[in-house]
Short mmCIF file of C-alpha atoms and ligand atoms in Angstrom, two decimals:
data_model
loop_
_atom_site.label_atom_id
_atom_site.label_comp_id
_atom_site.label_asym_id
_atom_site.label_seq_id
_atom_site.Cartn_x
_atom_site.Cartn_y
_atom_site.Cartn_z
CA UNK D 461 67.41 -116.94 217.76
CA UNK D 462 66.64 -113.19 218.16
CA UNK D 463 69.21 -110.52 218.52
CA UNK D 464 68.79 -107.05 219.64
CA UNK D 465 71.16 -104.83 217.71
CA UNK D 466 72.14 -101.75 219.72
CA UNK D 467 74.83 -98.88 218.95
CA UNK D 468 75.77 -95.88 220.72
CA UNK D 469 74.12 -96.24 224.19
CA UNK D 470 76.23 -93.38 225.29
CA UNK D 471 75.58 -93.53 229.08
CA UNK D 472 71.81 -92.86 228.36
CA UNK D 473 70.19 -95.51 230.70
CA UNK D 474 66.76 -94.25 230.23
CA UNK D 475 66.89 -94.70 226.51
CA UNK D 476 68.63 -98.04 226.98
CA UNK D 477 66.06 -99.32 229.27
CA UNK D 478 63.29 -98.05 226.98
CA UNK D 479 64.90 -99.94 224.11
CA UNK D 480 64.98 -103.05 225.98
CA UNK D 481 61.24 -102.77 227.11
CA UNK D 482 60.32 -102.12 223.59
CA UNK D 483 62.33 -105.05 222.32
CA UNK D 484 60.65 -107.42 224.68
CA UNK D 485 57.25 -106.02 223.38
CA UNK D 486 58.32 -106.71 219.78
CA UNK D 487 58.80 -110.32 220.53
CA UNK D 488 61.80 -110.39 222.84
CA UNK D 489 65.48 -111.32 222.21
CA UNK D 490 67.87 -113.89 223.23
CA UNK D 491 70.93 -111.89 223.21
CA UNK D 492 72.34 -108.40 222.57
CA UNK D 493 74.74 -107.36 219.84
CA UNK D 494 76.18 -104.06 220.94
CA UNK D 495 78.14 -102.05 218.29
CA UNK D 496 80.14 -99.86 220.65
CA UNK D 497 80.23 -96.55 222.48
CA UNK D 498 78.23 -97.80 225.69
CA UNK D 499 79.57 -94.67 227.37
CA UNK D 500 80.31 -91.07 226.68
CA UNK D 501 77.90 -88.04 226.60
CA UNK D 502 75.31 -89.55 228.82
CA UNK D 503 74.82 -89.37 232.74
CA UNK D 504 75.00 -93.08 233.66
CA UNK D 505 77.80 -94.75 231.99
CA UNK D 506 78.53 -97.22 234.86
CA UNK D 507 74.84 -98.17 235.06
CA UNK D 508 74.79 -98.78 231.18
CA UNK D 509 77.86 -101.07 231.47
CA UNK D 510 76.33 -103.07 234.20
CA UNK D 511 72.87 -103.49 232.44
CA UNK D 512 74.59 -104.51 229.28
CA UNK D 513 76.49 -107.12 231.25
CA UNK D 514 73.54 -108.47 232.81
CA UNK D 515 72.52 -109.85 229.42
CA UNK D 516 74.21 -112.56 227.14
CA UNK D 517 75.87 -110.32 224.73
CA UNK D 518 78.73 -109.41 222.34
CA UNK D 519 80.23 -105.91 222.15
CA UNK D 520 82.91 -104.20 220.19
CA UNK D 521 84.73 -101.11 221.34
CA UNK D 522 83.86 -97.43 220.19
CA UNK D 523 85.82 -94.36 220.26
CA UNK D 524 84.07 -93.07 223.39
CA UNK D 525 84.57 -96.42 225.13
CA UNK D 526 88.46 -95.99 224.27
CA UNK D 527 88.61 -92.31 225.28
CA UNK D 528 86.94 -92.93 228.70
CA UNK D 529 89.62 -95.55 229.75
CA UNK D 530 92.59 -93.23 228.35
CA UNK D 531 93.17 -95.54 225.35
CA UNK D 532 93.43 -92.54 223.24
CA UNK D 533 93.58 -88.86 223.92
CA UNK D 534 90.58 -86.57 223.23
CA UNK D 535 92.23 -83.87 221.11
CA UNK D 536 89.98 -84.88 218.14
CA UNK D 537 86.83 -84.53 220.21
CA UNK D 538 85.02 -81.31 220.34
CA UNK D 539 85.24 -79.52 223.60
CA UNK D 540 81.93 -80.69 224.91
CA UNK D 541 82.58 -84.24 224.07
CA UNK D 542 85.96 -84.06 225.68
CA UNK D 543 84.46 -82.60 228.77
CA UNK D 544 81.89 -85.32 228.96
CA UNK D 545 84.68 -87.81 228.45
CA UNK D 546 86.59 -86.66 231.37
CA UNK D 547 83.47 -86.67 233.44
CA UNK D 548 82.57 -90.23 232.37
CA UNK D 549 86.27 -91.59 233.12
CA UNK D 550 85.76 -90.68 236.89
CA UNK D 551 82.41 -92.62 237.01
CA UNK D 552 83.82 -95.93 235.88
CA UNK D 553 84.69 -98.70 238.46
CA UNK D 554 87.77 -100.86 238.04
CA UNK D 555 85.73 -103.54 236.75
CA UNK D 556 84.01 -101.16 234.16
CA UNK D 557 87.61 -100.21 233.10
CA UNK D 558 88.59 -103.83 232.76
CA UNK D 559 85.65 -104.60 230.76
CA UNK D 560 86.00 -101.87 228.28
CA UNK D 561 89.71 -102.38 227.90
CA UNK D 562 88.95 -106.00 226.91
CA UNK D 563 86.25 -105.12 224.15
CA UNK D 564 87.59 -106.27 220.75
CA UNK D 565 87.72 -103.97 217.60
CA UNK D 566 85.53 -106.46 215.54
CA UNK D 567 83.68 -109.56 215.94
CA UNK D 568 82.70 -112.08 213.57
CA UNK D 569 79.57 -113.90 214.51
CA UNK D 570 77.65 -116.31 212.23
CA UNK D 571 77.37 -114.34 208.97
CA UNK D 572 77.91 -111.04 210.58
CA UNK D 573 80.86 -108.75 211.15
CA UNK D 574 80.40 -106.31 214.01
CA UNK D 575 82.36 -103.06 214.17
CA UNK D 576 81.87 -99.67 215.60
CA UNK D 577 82.75 -97.23 212.78
CA UNK D 578 83.61 -99.40 209.87
CA UNK D 579 85.23 -102.91 209.23
CA UNK D 580 88.24 -100.82 207.69
CA UNK D 581 88.55 -98.41 210.46
CA UNK D 582 86.61 -99.78 213.39
CA UNK D 583 87.09 -96.96 215.80
CA UNK D 584 87.01 -93.84 213.74
CA UNK D 585 85.54 -94.08 210.22
CA UNK D 586 81.99 -92.60 209.73
CA UNK D 587 80.45 -94.98 207.03
CA UNK D 588 77.80 -92.53 205.47
CA UNK D 589 78.43 -92.79 201.67
CA UNK D 590 77.97 -95.23 198.94
CA UNK D 591 81.55 -94.70 197.99
CA UNK D 592 82.76 -95.61 201.45
CA UNK D 593 80.48 -98.51 201.52
CA UNK D 594 81.99 -100.07 198.34
CA UNK D 595 85.54 -99.41 199.71
CA UNK D 596 84.58 -101.20 202.89
CA UNK D 597 83.30 -104.44 201.18
CA UNK D 598 86.98 -105.65 200.75
CA UNK D 599 87.45 -105.37 204.71
CA UNK D 600 85.10 -108.01 205.82
CA UNK D 601 84.51 -111.53 204.60
CA UNK D 602 80.97 -112.21 206.00
CA UNK D 603 77.82 -111.59 203.93
CA UNK D 604 76.67 -108.81 206.33
CA UNK D 605 78.31 -106.12 208.47
CA UNK D 606 76.75 -104.22 211.37
CA UNK D 607 77.99 -100.79 212.37
CA UNK D 608 77.36 -97.87 214.57
CA UNK D 609 79.27 -94.50 215.24
CA UNK D 610 77.32 -92.15 212.92
CA UNK D 611 74.14 -92.51 214.87
CA UNK D 612 72.11 -92.73 211.72
CA UNK D 613 69.99 -95.67 210.76
CA UNK D 614 70.70 -96.91 207.45
CA UNK D 615 71.47 -99.89 205.12
CA UNK D 616 73.95 -100.20 202.19
CA UNK D 617 72.99 -103.17 200.03
CA UNK D 618 75.42 -104.38 197.23
CA UNK D 619 73.37 -104.81 193.98
CA UNK D 620 74.36 -105.99 190.60
CA UNK D 621 75.57 -102.62 189.25
CA UNK D 622 76.79 -100.93 192.52
CA UNK D 623 75.61 -100.13 195.81
CA UNK D 624 72.16 -99.01 197.07
CA UNK D 625 71.27 -97.42 200.21
CA UNK D 626 68.14 -96.78 202.28
CA UNK D 627 67.44 -94.77 205.48
CA UNK D 628 65.76 -96.96 207.89
CA UNK D 629 62.42 -96.00 209.30
CA UNK D 630 60.29 -97.44 212.19
CA UNK D 631 58.93 -100.81 211.32
CA UNK D 632 61.02 -101.31 208.24
CA UNK D 633 61.97 -104.93 207.58
CA UNK D 634 65.28 -105.78 205.73
CA UNK D 635 65.18 -109.19 204.33
CA UNK D 636 68.46 -110.92 204.11
CA UNK D 637 69.45 -112.66 201.06
CA UNK D 638 72.56 -113.29 198.96
CA UNK D 639 73.55 -109.43 198.59
CA UNK D 640 76.16 -108.18 200.90
CA UNK D 641 74.65 -105.49 203.35
CA UNK D 642 76.24 -102.90 205.81
CA UNK D 643 73.56 -101.92 208.24
CA UNK D 644 73.47 -99.26 211.15
CA UNK D 645 70.71 -99.72 213.52
CA UNK D 646 70.93 -95.92 214.48
CA UNK D 647 71.93 -94.59 217.89
CA UNK D 648 70.17 -95.62 221.22
CA UNK D 649 71.45 -92.70 223.53
CA UNK D 650 71.90 -89.80 221.06
CA UNK D 651 70.14 -90.27 217.67
CA UNK D 652 71.29 -87.93 215.18
CA UNK D 653 68.96 -88.25 212.26
CA UNK D 654 66.51 -85.47 213.35
CA UNK D 655 64.29 -88.06 215.25
CA UNK D 656 64.93 -87.87 218.92
CA UNK D 657 63.45 -91.40 219.55
CA UNK D 658 65.91 -94.00 220.58
CA UNK D 659 66.76 -96.32 217.56
CA UNK D 660 67.64 -100.01 217.46
CA UNK D 661 66.99 -103.24 215.46
CA UNK D 662 66.32 -106.88 216.00
CA UNK D 663 67.66 -109.74 213.84
CA UNK D 664 65.66 -112.77 213.64
CA UNK D 665 67.86 -115.58 212.57
CA UNK D 666 65.03 -118.04 211.67
CA UNK D 667 63.12 -115.50 209.41
CA UNK D 668 66.39 -114.06 208.00
CA UNK D 669 64.94 -110.54 208.75
CA UNK D 670 66.33 -107.41 210.40
CA UNK D 671 63.49 -105.08 211.76
CA UNK D 672 64.20 -101.58 212.59
CA UNK D 673 62.37 -99.76 215.48
CA UNK D 674 62.21 -96.40 217.11
CA UNK D 675 60.96 -95.84 220.71
CA UNK D 676 60.13 -92.80 222.77
CA UNK D 677 61.76 -92.34 225.99
CA UNK D 678 61.74 -89.89 228.75
CA UNK D 679 64.41 -87.56 227.30
CA UNK D 680 63.70 -84.96 230.03
CA UNK D 681 64.77 -87.52 232.72
CA UNK D 682 68.13 -88.01 231.05
CA UNK D 683 68.56 -84.18 230.47
CA UNK D 684 67.80 -83.54 234.35
CA UNK D 685 70.51 -86.12 235.30
CA UNK D 686 73.04 -84.45 232.89
CA UNK D 687 72.25 -80.99 234.31
CA UNK D 688 72.79 -82.34 237.75
CA UNK D 689 76.19 -83.58 236.73
CA UNK D 690 77.04 -80.36 235.12
CA UNK D 691 77.49 -82.06 231.73
CA UNK D 692 77.58 -79.48 228.72
CA UNK D 693 74.39 -77.78 227.78
CA UNK D 694 74.95 -78.45 224.06
CA UNK D 695 74.91 -82.06 224.93
CA UNK D 696 71.76 -81.89 226.91
CA UNK D 697 69.77 -79.87 224.33
CA UNK D 698 70.64 -81.94 221.32
CA UNK D 699 68.72 -84.84 222.89
CA UNK D 700 65.41 -82.85 222.28
CA UNK D 701 66.17 -82.55 218.65
CA UNK D 702 67.71 -85.81 217.82
CA UNK D 703 70.77 -84.23 216.41
ZN1 ZN Y 61 78.75 -92.53 219.28
#
């Protein structure tokens, strides 16, 4: 089986579609594993939920998914994110809200735990350091853990004398073995590692390999739609820089 691992789609349908097209070219996939934040920031939240739901998939809740359905207040969000969140909430259908409301915080599937932020704090924690990765090992029981939230593609690997980490680059293949791993495929809809291309990964369960990919998409098309809806300029501009 092959699984497309996607995180932080953030209402960016153009990026989401480009990732799906690219994943098909890379050998296809049987199922999507989505690591949360389907909505928030981008101009087509409802369409992204609808497209995701048209595939066999698993999905956990992200902080923006929760904020959009009023599951938490947005006082911790910066003003642009809060404004986008309020706009997003108005675009959702009753069915979208029911779907987002039902998303679990974590999912255990085969030898993987799926969480948005981290297994310890699924909604909020940004897992970006070796220290935090070590602490989080006690919070999941599977060999591997998949996360999103930081929009930075990287992998932490438990080694004999500690924890190693690598930033993922396009075409990189992570061979799964006995070592425990925490892997972030990067963000689909709002990359934040200085590379504006959409990021994702494919897990091939037969080969036991996770491959990381970047794909160009029509950034200006997403930006135009955001401008039409009056979404904050800072959120529009950051897509050009991948930040
Ligand atoms: Zn996010």
